Amino acid sequence: MEILLRQFQTKSFLSICKCLEPAYSHATSWTSGNAMLGKTLFHTSNTVAMPYNPPKGPRKWPIYNKKIFAPQLPGEERRPAYVCHMRTNIKYSPFKMWYVASMIRGMSVDEAIKQLSFVNKQGAVHVKEVLLEAQKLAVEKHNVEFKSNLWVAESFATKGLVMKGIRRHAKGRVGLVHYFHCHYFVRLEEGSPPAHFFFETAPKTTKTLLSEWVDEMRQRRIPGSL
Amino acid sequence: MSSLSQFTCFRTLLASSLKTAYQRNMPTMNAGIQVRERHTKHWAPAFKKLRRLKVQKVKLPNFREEDTISELTPDQIRSRMKEQGILPPRSWMERPITISATGAVFEPYIPPEGDGKLSSLTLGGAKQSMEFLSKKSKSMLAVRKIRSFEDNFSPSTFAEEAQDIYIKAHKALVEKDYDTLHQCVTELCFPLMTEDLKMCTTRWQFLKSLEPPRVVHARCTDIINKENIFSQVTVRFHTQQTLAVYDRFGRLIYGSEVVAKDVVEYVVFEKHLANSYGLWRIHEKIIPDWMPAREPGRKTYVQQKPVVESEPVADTAVPATPTEQSAAVA
């Protein structure tokens, strides 16, 4: 049965400005709000009261969070959980953010947060907030049991919006001023951090050292020989 | 010790005489405290204004606006929208609405305590299974009302149909076939069934029915108009099922694929009788208090502390000097 109803807007501007809420919460709000109709559920058409703002900025990183893996076989090793999180258009240069992002690679989440609290960079504030948000998401939505049992698997920053302004120099010369923004991405993985995250700084085993020495020895040539 | 102190005093005295007046007056150099000094002050502060005018100010967009929107008052939001030239939304919304399901179970069935615990071969069990629908007058009235819309409705045939709908609904849920699931399940039930399993893989098997399904309760209600009737029929199932739920990463979080469980359920089916295209769909499940607790999850949680709103402490002037009373207390 279709009914045309005039529903007076009891919601405030605040709720209008918020992004679209999921369907089930709409249903429950209608059941509680409108006394006239009692306990009913509305199957409404989807209309948008505000002008459409197309999404801007990177959108692919959170899609990794939607991937569902096939159930594991009983004998298989337990797959570690991961969560991908990002913050877009941070008012900070990506060249400066690189230092902060690369500092925390391979650290456990607790250690990364501790270190970021004492790094003298504006970017560190943003990175710390993103890490805390990601930790919370991991526990609430991605079935991670212990919030400390996470480590930073991937951490990087990319260029965001760049706005250009002008400034004057001496003798009527003009200079460009770049106002940089950056996007920061992080992937937290469940488990303890690996002993050596960077291959280059990991100590070489005796086996590799020996094989490298043997290769060096074998590369020797006598100059001018046949 | 005393001799050492003599030496240290001598050293500091000597050092202080050698220090410049500037060094002697700087607390950072004397006291050994950690202080951050400012190194960004221009050497010619008189030209600050002119230096500032060299750079053309650019208004940068505020990307962190969404975080602060919840703290703004409606007037502030209105002024911001005016700045951006966004028209306000309509103060009313006229939309066509379709009410295809009710929001709750009306006069829910109260299952008898200990149902399903006794075998129907025992005396007690037999008595339980003998609660006839025909002895419940209100339910029979409802059945008669349903018959006025659906001629060949009978509780015995409906029970079997209900089981088919139940199996179809659960199969659709496992396969995430939401089109079929909407046909088998009402709008109230759909989010309750799907929301938690969106990021999970489910494996469900219906092994067999231990007792034939039985209609135990029926009610009819009308929404808004007297003619717009919805009927709700409660069916009791006693079945054997297996359920295994895996999380996003394929790790088992609930149940088992091999362990079969006996399930006693009271499922409420609803149909919009006034709608000629209405279907019997699962609406709700009645879970009585005496039902045994479900298998606990395989995860530990941090218990959320209840938010206690602290009472505002009255501002009292703290005595700067110890009074007689405070001294006595101390």
mmCIF file of N, CA and C in Angstrom, chain B residues 169-245:
data_model
loop_
_atom_site.group_PDB
_atom_site.id
_atom_site.type_symbol
_atom_site.label_atom_id
_atom_site.label_comp_id
_atom_site.label_asym_id
_atom_site.label_seq_id
_atom_site.Cartn_x
_atom_site.Cartn_y
_atom_site.Cartn_z
ATOM 1 N N ALA B 169 15.643 -19.566 2.914
ATOM 2 C CA ALA B 169 16.196 -18.303 3.433
ATOM 3 C C ALA B 169 17.639 -18.487 3.899
ATOM 4 N N HIS B 170 17.883 -19.572 4.650
ATOM 5 C CA HIS B 170 19.234 -19.792 5.169
ATOM 6 C C HIS B 170 20.223 -20.119 4.066
ATOM 7 N N LYS B 171 19.769 -20.835 3.055
ATOM 8 C CA LYS B 171 20.660 -21.129 1.913
ATOM 9 C C LYS B 171 21.032 -19.835 1.192
ATOM 10 N N ALA B 172 20.036 -18.948 1.011
ATOM 11 C CA ALA B 172 20.291 -17.656 0.360
ATOM 12 C C ALA B 172 21.245 -16.806 1.197
ATOM 13 N N LEU B 173 21.096 -16.891 2.526
ATOM 14 C CA LEU B 173 21.973 -16.123 3.418
ATOM 15 C C LEU B 173 23.415 -16.583 3.278
ATOM 16 N N VAL B 174 23.604 -17.911 3.224
ATOM 17 C CA VAL B 174 24.953 -18.472 3.119
ATOM 18 C C VAL B 174 25.600 -18.059 1.789
ATOM 19 N N GLU B 175 24.794 -18.136 0.716
ATOM 20 C CA GLU B 175 25.325 -17.781 -0.609
ATOM 21 C C GLU B 175 25.361 -16.277 -0.857
ATOM 22 N N LYS B 176 24.836 -15.487 0.095
ATOM 23 C CA LYS B 176 24.757 -14.018 -0.017
ATOM 24 C C LYS B 176 23.929 -13.605 -1.229
ATOM 25 N N ASP B 177 22.880 -14.385 -1.480
ATOM 26 C CA ASP B 177 21.936 -14.099 -2.568
ATOM 27 C C ASP B 177 20.821 -13.244 -1.968
ATOM 28 N N TYR B 178 21.067 -11.922 -1.932
ATOM 29 C CA TYR B 178 20.153 -11.040 -1.209
ATOM 30 C C TYR B 178 18.817 -10.843 -1.918
ATOM 31 N N ASP B 179 18.776 -11.086 -3.234
ATOM 32 C CA ASP B 179 17.484 -10.964 -3.946
ATOM 33 C C ASP B 179 16.516 -12.033 -3.456
ATOM 34 N N THR B 180 17.006 -13.271 -3.409
ATOM 35 C CA THR B 180 16.161 -14.369 -2.919
ATOM 36 C C THR B 180 15.860 -14.173 -1.441
ATOM 37 N N LEU B 181 16.862 -13.665 -0.710
ATOM 38 C CA LEU B 181 16.676 -13.497 0.738
ATOM 39 C C LEU B 181 15.565 -12.503 1.045
ATOM 40 N N HIS B 182 15.440 -11.467 0.226
ATOM 41 C CA HIS B 182 14.353 -10.491 0.435
ATOM 42 C C HIS B 182 12.987 -11.117 0.205
ATOM 43 N N GLN B 183 12.927 -12.135 -0.653
ATOM 44 C CA GLN B 183 11.661 -12.849 -0.901
ATOM 45 C C GLN B 183 11.296 -13.730 0.291
ATOM 46 N N CYS B 184 12.324 -14.173 1.030
ATOM 47 C CA CYS B 184 12.078 -15.148 2.104
ATOM 48 C C CYS B 184 12.012 -14.519 3.490
ATOM 49 N N VAL B 185 12.417 -13.256 3.591
ATOM 50 C CA VAL B 185 12.625 -12.637 4.899
ATOM 51 C C VAL B 185 12.123 -11.200 4.870
ATOM 52 N N THR B 186 11.485 -10.739 5.968
ATOM 53 C CA THR B 186 10.933 -9.378 5.967
ATOM 54 C C THR B 186 12.027 -8.337 6.183
ATOM 55 N N GLU B 187 11.614 -7.070 6.055
ATOM 56 C CA GLU B 187 12.558 -5.954 6.179
ATOM 57 C C GLU B 187 13.099 -5.817 7.599
ATOM 58 N N LEU B 188 12.332 -6.274 8.581
ATOM 59 C CA LEU B 188 12.827 -6.229 9.969
ATOM 60 C C LEU B 188 13.931 -7.250 10.167
ATOM 61 N N CYS B 189 13.711 -8.429 9.592
ATOM 62 C CA CYS B 189 14.624 -9.553 9.802
ATOM 63 C C CYS B 189 15.897 -9.435 8.981
ATOM 64 N N PHE B 190 15.814 -8.813 7.808
ATOM 65 C CA PHE B 190 16.949 -8.793 6.882
ATOM 66 C C PHE B 190 18.235 -8.225 7.489
ATOM 67 N N PRO B 191 18.205 -7.010 8.084
ATOM 68 C CA PRO B 191 19.457 -6.507 8.669
ATOM 69 C C PRO B 191 19.942 -7.332 9.850
ATOM 70 N N LEU B 192 19.003 -7.891 10.620
ATOM 71 C CA LEU B 192 19.410 -8.720 11.763
ATOM 72 C C LEU B 192 20.165 -9.953 11.302
ATOM 73 N N MET B 193 19.778 -10.487 10.144
ATOM 74 C CA MET B 193 20.430 -11.698 9.629
ATOM 75 C C MET B 193 21.746 -11.384 8.928
ATOM 76 N N THR B 194 21.762 -10.295 8.169
ATOM 77 C CA THR B 194 22.899 -10.067 7.265
ATOM 78 C C THR B 194 24.014 -9.201 7.835
ATOM 79 N N GLU B 195 23.658 -8.279 8.737
ATOM 80 C CA GLU B 195 24.647 -7.245 9.119
ATOM 81 C C GLU B 195 25.954 -7.816 9.666
ATOM 82 N N ASP B 196 25.855 -8.766 10.600
ATOM 83 C CA ASP B 196 27.080 -9.301 11.215
ATOM 84 C C ASP B 196 27.821 -10.246 10.295
ATOM 85 N N LEU B 197 27.126 -10.792 9.302
ATOM 86 C CA LEU B 197 27.764 -11.782 8.435
ATOM 87 C C LEU B 197 28.289 -11.176 7.139
ATOM 88 N N LYS B 198 28.228 -9.862 7.019
ATOM 89 C CA LYS B 198 28.655 -9.224 5.757
ATOM 90 C C LYS B 198 30.108 -9.539 5.428
ATOM 91 N N MET B 199 30.974 -9.518 6.446
ATOM 92 C CA MET B 199 32.405 -9.744 6.227
ATOM 93 C C MET B 199 32.803 -11.171 6.576
ATOM 94 N N CYS B 200 31.836 -12.071 6.699
ATOM 95 C CA CYS B 200 32.132 -13.442 7.106
ATOM 96 C C CYS B 200 31.704 -14.428 6.031
ATOM 97 N N THR B 201 32.241 -15.627 6.125
ATOM 98 C CA THR B 201 31.805 -16.750 5.285
ATOM 99 C C THR B 201 31.062 -17.710 6.199
ATOM 100 N N THR B 202 29.874 -18.139 5.745
ATOM 101 C CA THR B 202 29.069 -19.055 6.559
ATOM 102 C C THR B 202 28.940 -20.380 5.841
ATOM 103 N N ARG B 203 28.969 -21.459 6.640
ATOM 104 C CA ARG B 203 28.714 -22.792 6.083
ATOM 105 C C ARG B 203 27.623 -23.414 6.933
ATOM 106 N N TRP B 204 26.457 -23.651 6.362
ATOM 107 C CA TRP B 204 25.276 -24.119 7.086
ATOM 108 C C TRP B 204 24.693 -25.323 6.387
ATOM 109 N N GLN B 205 24.274 -26.272 7.201
ATOM 110 C CA GLN B 205 23.659 -27.486 6.641
ATOM 111 C C GLN B 205 22.428 -27.841 7.443
ATOM 112 N N PHE B 206 21.336 -28.131 6.718
ATOM 113 C CA PHE B 206 20.124 -28.616 7.378
ATOM 114 C C PHE B 206 20.151 -30.131 7.268
ATOM 115 N N LEU B 207 20.360 -30.813 8.378
ATOM 116 C CA LEU B 207 20.510 -32.271 8.325
ATOM 117 C C LEU B 207 19.147 -32.956 8.262
ATOM 118 N N LYS B 208 18.339 -32.740 9.289
ATOM 119 C CA LYS B 208 17.010 -33.357 9.280
ATOM 120 C C LYS B 208 16.113 -32.671 10.295
ATOM 121 N N SER B 209 14.807 -32.993 10.152
ATOM 122 C CA SER B 209 13.838 -32.463 11.102
ATOM 123 C C SER B 209 13.544 -33.557 12.118
ATOM 124 N N LEU B 210 13.787 -33.297 13.396
ATOM 125 C CA LEU B 210 13.591 -34.319 14.439
ATOM 126 C C LEU B 210 12.117 -34.483 14.783
ATOM 127 N N GLU B 211 11.369 -33.388 14.754
ATOM 128 C CA GLU B 211 9.916 -33.434 14.964
ATOM 129 C C GLU B 211 9.258 -32.686 13.819
ATOM 130 N N PRO B 212 8.056 -33.097 13.427
ATOM 131 C CA PRO B 212 7.408 -32.334 12.345
ATOM 132 C C PRO B 212 7.138 -30.901 12.799
ATOM 133 N N PRO B 213 7.352 -29.918 11.918
ATOM 134 C CA PRO B 213 7.104 -28.521 12.302
ATOM 135 C C PRO B 213 5.641 -28.305 12.638
ATOM 136 N N ARG B 214 5.380 -27.423 13.583
ATOM 137 C CA ARG B 214 4.040 -27.249 14.138
ATOM 138 C C ARG B 214 3.722 -25.775 14.301
ATOM 139 N N VAL B 215 2.514 -25.369 13.873
ATOM 140 C CA VAL B 215 2.074 -23.982 14.089
ATOM 141 C C VAL B 215 1.582 -23.876 15.527
ATOM 142 N N VAL B 216 2.137 -22.934 16.297
ATOM 143 C CA VAL B 216 1.783 -22.831 17.718
ATOM 144 C C VAL B 216 1.022 -21.545 18.059
ATOM 145 N N HIS B 217 0.999 -20.602 17.145
ATOM 146 C CA HIS B 217 0.457 -19.280 17.490
ATOM 147 C C HIS B 217 0.109 -18.556 16.206
ATOM 148 N N ALA B 218 -0.941 -17.756 16.236
ATOM 149 C CA ALA B 218 -1.290 -16.938 15.063
ATOM 150 C C ALA B 218 -1.971 -15.663 15.521
ATOM 151 N N ARG B 219 -1.633 -14.553 14.888
ATOM 152 C CA ARG B 219 -2.261 -13.271 15.225
ATOM 153 C C ARG B 219 -2.390 -12.437 13.954
ATOM 154 N N CYS B 220 -3.398 -11.565 13.948
ATOM 155 C CA CYS B 220 -3.577 -10.629 12.841
ATOM 156 C C CYS B 220 -3.626 -9.206 13.374
ATOM 157 N N THR B 221 -3.025 -8.271 12.669
ATOM 158 C CA THR B 221 -3.087 -6.855 13.078
ATOM 159 C C THR B 221 -3.343 -5.997 11.848
ATOM 160 N N ASP B 222 -3.802 -4.783 12.092
ATOM 161 C CA ASP B 222 -3.990 -3.851 10.979
ATOM 162 C C ASP B 222 -3.157 -2.597 11.251
ATOM 163 N N ILE B 223 -2.571 -2.077 10.152
ATOM 164 C CA ILE B 223 -1.726 -0.887 10.257
ATOM 165 C C ILE B 223 -2.445 0.264 9.552
ATOM 166 N N ILE B 224 -2.633 1.355 10.272
ATOM 167 C CA ILE B 224 -3.276 2.592 9.783
ATOM 168 C C ILE B 224 -4.771 2.374 9.472
ATOM 169 N N ASN B 225 -5.064 1.551 8.454
ATOM 170 C CA ASN B 225 -6.458 1.302 8.087
ATOM 171 C C ASN B 225 -6.918 -0.033 8.629
ATOM 172 N N LYS B 226 -8.240 -0.185 8.753
ATOM 173 C CA LYS B 226 -8.781 -1.446 9.258
ATOM 174 C C LYS B 226 -8.596 -2.570 8.242
ATOM 175 N N GLU B 227 -8.520 -2.206 6.950
ATOM 176 C CA GLU B 227 -8.431 -3.225 5.888
ATOM 177 C C GLU B 227 -6.996 -3.695 5.652
ATOM 178 N N ASN B 228 -5.984 -2.878 6.084
ATOM 179 C CA ASN B 228 -4.584 -3.203 5.814
ATOM 180 C C ASN B 228 -4.085 -4.196 6.863
ATOM 181 N N ILE B 229 -4.301 -5.489 6.596
ATOM 182 C CA ILE B 229 -4.042 -6.507 7.622
ATOM 183 C C ILE B 229 -2.745 -7.239 7.366
ATOM 184 N N PHE B 230 -1.980 -7.408 8.460
ATOM 185 C CA PHE B 230 -0.770 -8.233 8.461
ATOM 186 C C PHE B 230 -1.032 -9.415 9.389
ATOM 187 N N SER B 231 -0.598 -10.591 8.979
ATOM 188 C CA SER B 231 -0.766 -11.756 9.858
ATOM 189 C C SER B 231 0.592 -12.307 10.247
ATOM 190 N N GLN B 232 0.690 -12.716 11.507
ATOM 191 C CA GLN B 232 1.937 -13.301 12.010
ATOM 192 C C GLN B 232 1.640 -14.678 12.574
ATOM 193 N N VAL B 233 2.348 -15.671 12.077
ATOM 194 C CA VAL B 233 2.141 -17.061 12.506
ATOM 195 C C VAL B 233 3.451 -17.600 13.048
ATOM 196 N N THR B 234 3.418 -18.138 14.265
ATOM 197 C CA THR B 234 4.628 -18.705 14.890
ATOM 198 C C THR B 234 4.652 -20.192 14.650
ATOM 199 N N VAL B 235 5.789 -20.682 14.139
ATOM 200 C CA VAL B 235 5.967 -22.111 13.864
ATOM 201 C C VAL B 235 7.115 -22.633 14.716
ATOM 202 N N ARG B 236 6.888 -23.810 15.314
ATOM 203 C CA ARG B 236 7.930 -24.425 16.151
ATOM 204 C C ARG B 236 8.671 -25.461 15.318
ATOM 205 N N PHE B 237 10.014 -25.315 15.292
ATOM 206 C CA PHE B 237 10.863 -26.279 14.582
ATOM 207 C C PHE B 237 11.742 -27.001 15.574
ATOM 208 N N HIS B 238 11.920 -28.308 15.359
ATOM 209 C CA HIS B 238 12.923 -29.057 16.132
ATOM 210 C C HIS B 238 13.761 -29.797 15.110
ATOM 211 N N THR B 239 14.950 -29.248 14.831
ATOM 212 C CA THR B 239 15.734 -29.755 13.704
ATOM 213 C C THR B 239 17.179 -30.006 14.135
ATOM 214 N N GLN B 240 17.908 -30.626 13.235
ATOM 215 C CA GLN B 240 19.334 -30.865 13.453
ATOM 216 C C GLN B 240 20.088 -30.113 12.359
ATOM 217 N N GLN B 241 20.992 -29.237 12.785
ATOM 218 C CA GLN B 241 21.717 -28.384 11.827
ATOM 219 C C GLN B 241 23.193 -28.312 12.189
ATOM 220 N N THR B 242 24.023 -27.960 11.208
ATOM 221 C CA THR B 242 25.431 -27.636 11.481
ATOM 222 C C THR B 242 25.674 -26.209 11.000
ATOM 223 N N LEU B 243 26.450 -25.490 11.767
ATOM 224 C CA LEU B 243 26.763 -24.100 11.417
ATOM 225 C C LEU B 243 28.217 -23.811 11.730
ATOM 226 N N ALA B 244 28.915 -23.265 10.753
ATOM 227 C CA ALA B 244 30.298 -22.818 10.962
ATOM 228 C C ALA B 244 30.440 -21.431 10.360
ATOM 229 N N VAL B 245 30.948 -20.487 11.147
ATOM 230 C CA VAL B 245 31.137 -19.109 10.671
ATOM 231 C C VAL B 245 32.622 -18.789 10.671
#
